[in-house]
Amino acid sequence: MSQPDASGLKGARVSTGSTFLSRLKMGLRQHGVECRKGLHEIFRAPFSSFMTIAVLAIALALPAGFHVFLKNAQNVSSGWDNATQISLFIESNISSQQVISLKGQLEKSEKIAEVSYISREAGLKEFKELSGFGDALSYLEDNPLPDTLVITPTESHSSPQASQALLAELEALPEVELAQLDLQWVRKLYSMMAIAERAVSALGLLLGLAVLLIVGNTIRLAIQNRREEIQIIKLVGATDAFIRRPFLYSGLWYGIFAGALSWILVNSSVFWLKDPVRNLAGLYDSQFQLSGLAFLEALQLIAIATSLGFLGSWLSVGRHIRDIEPT
């Protein structure tokens, strides 16, 4: 008797599992149908849908383009090593061997990326070549220039606060007569970058709101155009969730297409500007090249656009479908 009961329980478990799987398959199949239906709604009016997608893409391309501009500006500024270099002028009574020993000690610091040693002789030679007073300087009996160590901080210690703290630390060394850093230039550089980052963020938020409103209004018009159809479907017992689903997928597709088109617009603009920028950089003996949106950045842009499209349609559909009732 116990064996049939066990087999009966076992059969019940299999039956429950098959029911769950069948429901899951049915749900996925239904979502697939609604997803295709949402895409079909876009292609029912291809011209107006393309105009909507183009407007959304331009709204998304503007902050994405400014992000690319800021990224390239940061790449350019990262090559301006002199902006955060600290010059240490060594005491005149310190020998070259002691200066080289000090250089080795500083290179072990976690705050310092590179240390360059400029001897008194090399400094005088460079000064003669660049100043134009070579003949006059040759009459000097002694070399008035000190040995110099040029310190390049690590990236984590290149900010104005960190570089100023490092400057005070290096200036306290007994071998150092004077430590010099152009903090004003460093502060200006970081301030400009901070303003640019906030401007891009503000522009992105405003245009993201515009995308929400455009998608919401587009879905609202689609609902109004199918008002009678929705009333009939509600008469036969369709729920709001069932009616809402294709419109949500339409918003999702709007976001995907707009994100992909905005990525094409941004990278096409970068490609169009690449040669003039490379020619300009060549005039300054620079190898800088303009870079567009990377693959991961493009995926992030499309994901943001898809999320905005879905959110805009969800906000619009939830309110307008509840207002439509069979009469």
Coordinates of C-alpha atoms in Angstrom, one line a residue:
M1 CA 0.0 0.0 0.0
S2 CA 2.9 2.3 0.8
Q3 CA 4.4 1.9 -2.6
P4 CA 1.4 3.0 -4.6
D5 CA 1.1 6.1 -2.3
A6 CA 4.7 7.0 -3.0
S7 CA 4.2 6.6 -6.7
G8 CA 1.1 8.7 -6.5
L9 CA 2.9 11.5 -4.7
K10 CA 5.7 11.2 -7.2
G11 CA 3.3 11.5 -10.0
A12 CA 1.7 14.6 -8.4
R13 CA 5.1 16.2 -8.2
V14 CA 5.7 15.6 -11.9
S15 CA 2.3 17.0 -12.7
T16 CA 2.9 20.1 -10.7
G17 CA 6.3 20.6 -12.3
S18 CA 4.9 20.2 -15.8
T19 CA 2.2 22.7 -15.1
F20 CA 4.7 25.3 -14.0
L21 CA 6.8 24.7 -17.1
S22 CA 3.8 24.9 -19.3
R23 CA 2.8 28.1 -17.7
L24 CA 6.3 29.5 -18.0
K25 CA 6.4 28.6 -21.7
M26 CA 3.0 30.0 -22.3
G27 CA 4.0 33.3 -20.6
L28 CA 7.2 33.5 -22.6
R29 CA 5.3 32.8 -25.8
Q30 CA 2.8 35.4 -24.9
H31 CA 5.5 38.0 -24.2
G32 CA 7.1 37.1 -27.5
V33 CA 3.8 37.7 -29.3
E34 CA 3.4 41.1 -27.5
C35 CA 6.9 42.1 -28.3
R36 CA 6.4 41.5 -32.0
K37 CA 3.1 43.3 -31.8
G38 CA 4.8 46.3 -30.3
L39 CA 7.4 46.3 -33.1
H40 CA 4.6 46.0 -35.6
E41 CA 2.9 49.0 -34.1
I42 CA 6.0 51.1 -34.9
F43 CA 6.1 49.8 -38.5
R44 CA 2.4 50.5 -39.1
A45 CA 3.3 54.2 -39.5
P46 CA 7.0 54.1 -40.6
F47 CA 7.4 57.7 -41.4
S48 CA 6.0 59.2 -38.2
S49 CA 7.8 56.5 -36.2
F50 CA 11.1 57.3 -37.8
M51 CA 10.6 61.0 -37.1
T52 CA 9.9 60.2 -33.4
I53 CA 13.0 57.9 -33.3
A54 CA 15.1 60.6 -35.0
V55 CA 14.0 63.3 -32.4
L56 CA 14.8 60.9 -29.6
A57 CA 18.2 60.0 -31.1
I58 CA 19.2 63.7 -31.4
A59 CA 18.1 64.3 -27.8
L60 CA 20.3 61.4 -26.7
A61 CA 23.2 62.2 -29.0
L62 CA 23.6 65.7 -27.5
P63 CA 24.7 64.6 -24.0
A64 CA 26.5 61.6 -25.5
G65 CA 28.4 64.0 -27.8
F66 CA 29.4 66.2 -24.9
H67 CA 30.5 63.2 -23.0
V68 CA 32.8 62.3 -25.9
F69 CA 34.1 65.8 -26.1
L70 CA 34.9 65.8 -22.3
K71 CA 36.6 62.4 -22.6
N72 CA 38.8 63.6 -25.3
A73 CA 39.6 66.8 -23.4
Q74 CA 40.6 64.8 -20.4
N75 CA 42.9 62.7 -22.7
V76 CA 44.5 65.8 -24.0
S77 CA 44.9 67.3 -20.5
S78 CA 46.4 64.1 -19.2
G79 CA 49.4 64.7 -21.5
W80 CA 50.1 68.1 -19.9
D81 CA 52.5 66.7 -17.3
N82 CA 53.9 70.1 -16.5
A83 CA 50.5 71.1 -15.0
T84 CA 51.2 68.9 -11.9
Q85 CA 55.0 68.6 -11.9
I86 CA 56.9 69.8 -8.8
S87 CA 60.4 71.2 -9.2
L88 CA 62.8 70.7 -6.2
F89 CA 65.7 73.1 -6.2
I90 CA 68.5 71.5 -4.2
E91 CA 70.8 73.2 -1.7
S92 CA 74.1 74.3 -3.3
N93 CA 76.2 72.4 -0.7
I94 CA 74.6 69.1 -1.6
S95 CA 76.8 66.9 -3.9
S96 CA 75.6 65.1 -7.0
Q97 CA 75.9 61.7 -5.3
Q98 CA 73.6 62.9 -2.5
V99 CA 71.1 64.2 -5.1
I100 CA 71.1 60.9 -6.9
S101 CA 70.6 59.1 -3.6
L102 CA 67.6 61.4 -2.8
K103 CA 66.2 60.7 -6.3
G104 CA 66.3 57.0 -5.5
Q105 CA 64.5 57.5 -2.2
L106 CA 61.8 59.6 -3.8
E107 CA 61.1 57.1 -6.5
K108 CA 60.1 54.5 -3.9
S109 CA 57.3 56.7 -2.7
E110 CA 53.7 55.6 -3.5
K111 CA 52.8 59.3 -4.2
I112 CA 55.4 59.8 -6.9
A113 CA 55.2 58.4 -10.4
E114 CA 58.5 59.7 -11.8
V115 CA 61.6 61.6 -10.7
S116 CA 63.8 63.4 -13.3
Y117 CA 67.3 64.7 -12.3
I118 CA 68.6 67.9 -14.0
S119 CA 72.1 68.6 -13.1
R120 CA 73.5 72.1 -12.7
E121 CA 75.5 71.7 -15.9
A122 CA 72.5 70.4 -17.9
G123 CA 70.3 73.2 -16.6
L124 CA 72.8 75.9 -17.6
K125 CA 73.2 74.4 -21.0
E126 CA 69.4 74.3 -21.6
F127 CA 69.0 77.8 -20.3
K128 CA 71.7 79.1 -22.7
E129 CA 69.9 77.4 -25.6
L130 CA 66.4 78.7 -24.7
S131 CA 67.1 82.1 -23.3
G132 CA 69.1 83.6 -26.1
F133 CA 71.7 84.9 -23.6
G134 CA 74.3 82.2 -24.3
D135 CA 77.2 84.6 -25.0
A136 CA 76.5 86.7 -21.9
L137 CA 76.2 83.6 -19.6
S138 CA 79.6 82.4 -20.8
Y139 CA 81.2 85.3 -18.9
L140 CA 79.9 84.0 -15.5
E141 CA 82.6 82.6 -13.3
D142 CA 80.3 80.1 -11.4
N143 CA 77.2 78.3 -12.4
P144 CA 74.4 80.0 -10.5
L145 CA 71.8 77.3 -11.2
P146 CA 71.2 74.5 -8.6
D147 CA 70.6 70.8 -9.2
T148 CA 66.9 70.2 -9.8
L149 CA 64.6 67.2 -9.3
V150 CA 61.4 67.3 -11.3
I151 CA 58.7 65.3 -9.5
T152 CA 55.6 63.9 -11.4
P153 CA 52.9 62.8 -8.8
T154 CA 50.8 59.7 -9.4
E155 CA 47.3 60.2 -10.8
S156 CA 45.7 59.9 -7.4
H157 CA 47.9 62.7 -6.0
S158 CA 47.5 65.1 -8.9
S159 CA 44.5 66.9 -7.6
P160 CA 45.1 70.4 -6.2
Q161 CA 44.7 69.3 -2.5
A162 CA 46.9 66.2 -2.9
S163 CA 49.6 68.0 -4.9
Q164 CA 49.7 70.8 -2.4
A165 CA 50.1 68.3 0.5
L166 CA 52.9 66.6 -1.4
L167 CA 54.5 70.0 -2.1
A168 CA 54.6 70.7 1.6
E169 CA 56.0 67.3 2.3
L170 CA 58.8 67.6 -0.2
E171 CA 59.6 71.2 0.7
A172 CA 60.4 70.0 4.3
L173 CA 63.2 67.8 3.1
P174 CA 66.6 69.1 4.4
E175 CA 68.2 68.8 1.0
V176 CA 65.6 71.0 -0.7
E177 CA 66.1 74.8 -0.8
L178 CA 62.9 75.6 -2.7
A179 CA 59.9 73.5 -4.0
Q180 CA 57.7 75.0 -6.7
L181 CA 54.4 74.0 -8.2
D182 CA 52.0 76.1 -10.2
L183 CA 48.9 75.4 -8.1
Q184 CA 46.9 78.1 -9.8
W185 CA 47.1 76.3 -13.1
V186 CA 46.2 73.0 -11.5
R187 CA 43.2 74.5 -9.8
K188 CA 42.0 76.1 -13.0
L189 CA 42.4 72.8 -14.9
Y190 CA 40.4 70.8 -12.4
S191 CA 37.8 73.5 -12.0
M192 CA 37.2 73.6 -15.8
M193 CA 36.9 69.8 -15.9
A194 CA 34.5 69.8 -12.9
I195 CA 32.3 72.4 -14.5
A196 CA 32.2 70.5 -17.8
E197 CA 31.3 67.2 -16.0
R198 CA 28.4 68.9 -14.2
A199 CA 27.2 70.6 -17.4
V200 CA 27.1 67.2 -19.2
S201 CA 25.2 65.7 -16.3
A202 CA 22.7 68.5 -16.2
L203 CA 22.2 68.4 -20.0
G204 CA 21.8 64.6 -19.8
L205 CA 19.1 64.9 -17.1
L206 CA 17.2 67.6 -19.0
L207 CA 17.3 65.7 -22.3
G208 CA 16.5 62.4 -20.6
L209 CA 13.3 64.1 -19.3
A210 CA 12.6 65.2 -22.8
V211 CA 12.9 61.6 -24.0
L212 CA 10.4 60.5 -21.4
L213 CA 7.9 63.2 -22.4
I214 CA 8.3 62.4 -26.1
V215 CA 7.9 58.7 -25.7
G216 CA 4.9 59.2 -23.3
N217 CA 3.2 61.5 -25.7
T218 CA 3.8 59.1 -28.6
I219 CA 2.3 56.2 -26.7
R220 CA -0.6 58.4 -25.6
L221 CA -1.5 59.1 -29.2
A222 CA -1.2 55.4 -30.1
I223 CA -3.7 54.6 -27.3
Q224 CA -6.1 57.3 -28.4
N225 CA -6.0 55.9 -32.0
R226 CA -6.9 52.5 -30.7
R227 CA -9.5 53.7 -28.2
E228 CA -12.4 51.8 -29.7
E229 CA -10.4 48.6 -30.1
I230 CA -9.3 48.8 -26.4
Q231 CA -13.0 49.3 -25.4
I232 CA -14.0 46.2 -27.3
I233 CA -11.2 44.1 -25.8
K234 CA -12.2 45.2 -22.3
L235 CA -15.8 44.2 -23.0
V236 CA -14.6 40.6 -23.6
G237 CA -12.7 40.6 -20.3
A238 CA -9.2 41.7 -21.1
T239 CA -7.3 43.1 -18.2
D240 CA -5.4 46.4 -18.2
A241 CA -2.1 44.5 -17.9
F242 CA -2.9 42.5 -21.0
I243 CA -3.8 45.7 -23.0
R244 CA -0.8 47.6 -21.6
R245 CA 1.8 45.0 -22.6
P246 CA 2.2 45.8 -26.4
F247 CA 2.4 49.5 -25.7
L248 CA 5.2 48.9 -23.2
Y249 CA 7.1 46.9 -25.8
S250 CA 6.6 49.8 -28.3
G251 CA 8.2 52.2 -25.8
L252 CA 11.0 49.6 -25.4
W253 CA 11.6 49.4 -29.2
Y254 CA 11.5 53.2 -29.5
G255 CA 14.3 53.4 -26.9
I256 CA 16.4 50.6 -28.6
F257 CA 16.2 52.2 -32.0
A258 CA 16.8 55.7 -30.7
G259 CA 19.8 54.6 -28.7
A260 CA 21.3 52.8 -31.7
L261 CA 20.7 55.8 -34.0
S262 CA 22.2 58.2 -31.4
W263 CA 25.3 56.0 -31.2
I264 CA 25.6 56.1 -35.1
L265 CA 25.2 59.9 -35.0
V266 CA 27.9 60.4 -32.4
N267 CA 30.4 58.1 -33.9
S268 CA 29.7 59.5 -37.4
S269 CA 30.4 63.0 -36.2
V270 CA 33.6 61.8 -34.5
F271 CA 34.7 60.1 -37.8
W272 CA 33.9 63.3 -39.7
L273 CA 36.1 65.4 -37.3
K274 CA 38.9 62.9 -37.0
D275 CA 41.1 64.1 -39.9
P276 CA 40.9 67.8 -39.1
V277 CA 41.7 67.1 -35.4
R278 CA 44.6 64.9 -36.4
N279 CA 46.0 67.6 -38.7
L280 CA 45.7 70.2 -36.0
A281 CA 47.4 68.0 -33.4
G282 CA 50.2 67.3 -35.9
L283 CA 50.9 71.1 -36.1
Y284 CA 51.7 70.9 -32.3
D285 CA 53.8 67.7 -32.7
S286 CA 51.1 65.7 -30.9
Q287 CA 49.9 62.1 -31.8
F288 CA 46.5 62.8 -30.3
Q289 CA 43.6 61.2 -32.1
L290 CA 39.9 61.8 -31.5
S291 CA 38.1 58.8 -30.1
G292 CA 34.3 58.1 -30.1
L293 CA 32.1 56.0 -28.0
A294 CA 33.7 52.7 -27.1
F295 CA 31.7 49.4 -27.3
L296 CA 30.8 49.4 -23.6
E297 CA 29.8 53.1 -23.7
A298 CA 27.6 52.4 -26.7
L299 CA 25.9 49.5 -24.8
Q300 CA 25.4 51.9 -21.8
L301 CA 23.8 54.5 -24.2
I302 CA 21.4 52.0 -25.7
A303 CA 20.6 50.6 -22.2
I304 CA 19.8 54.1 -20.9
A305 CA 17.7 54.9 -24.0
T306 CA 15.8 51.6 -23.7
S307 CA 15.1 52.3 -20.0
L308 CA 13.9 55.8 -20.8
G309 CA 11.6 54.5 -23.5
F310 CA 10.1 51.8 -21.3
L311 CA 9.7 54.2 -18.4
G312 CA 8.1 56.9 -20.6
S313 CA 5.6 54.3 -22.1
W314 CA 4.9 52.9 -18.6
L315 CA 4.0 56.3 -17.1
S316 CA 1.8 57.1 -20.1
V317 CA 0.0 53.8 -20.5
G318 CA -0.8 53.2 -16.9
R319 CA -2.9 56.4 -16.7
H320 CA -4.6 56.5 -20.1
I321 CA -5.7 52.9 -20.3
R322 CA -7.4 53.2 -16.9
D323 CA -9.4 56.1 -18.3
I324 CA -10.7 54.0 -21.2
E325 CA -13.8 52.1 -20.2
P326 CA -16.4 50.3 -22.3
T327 CA -19.6 52.3 -22.8

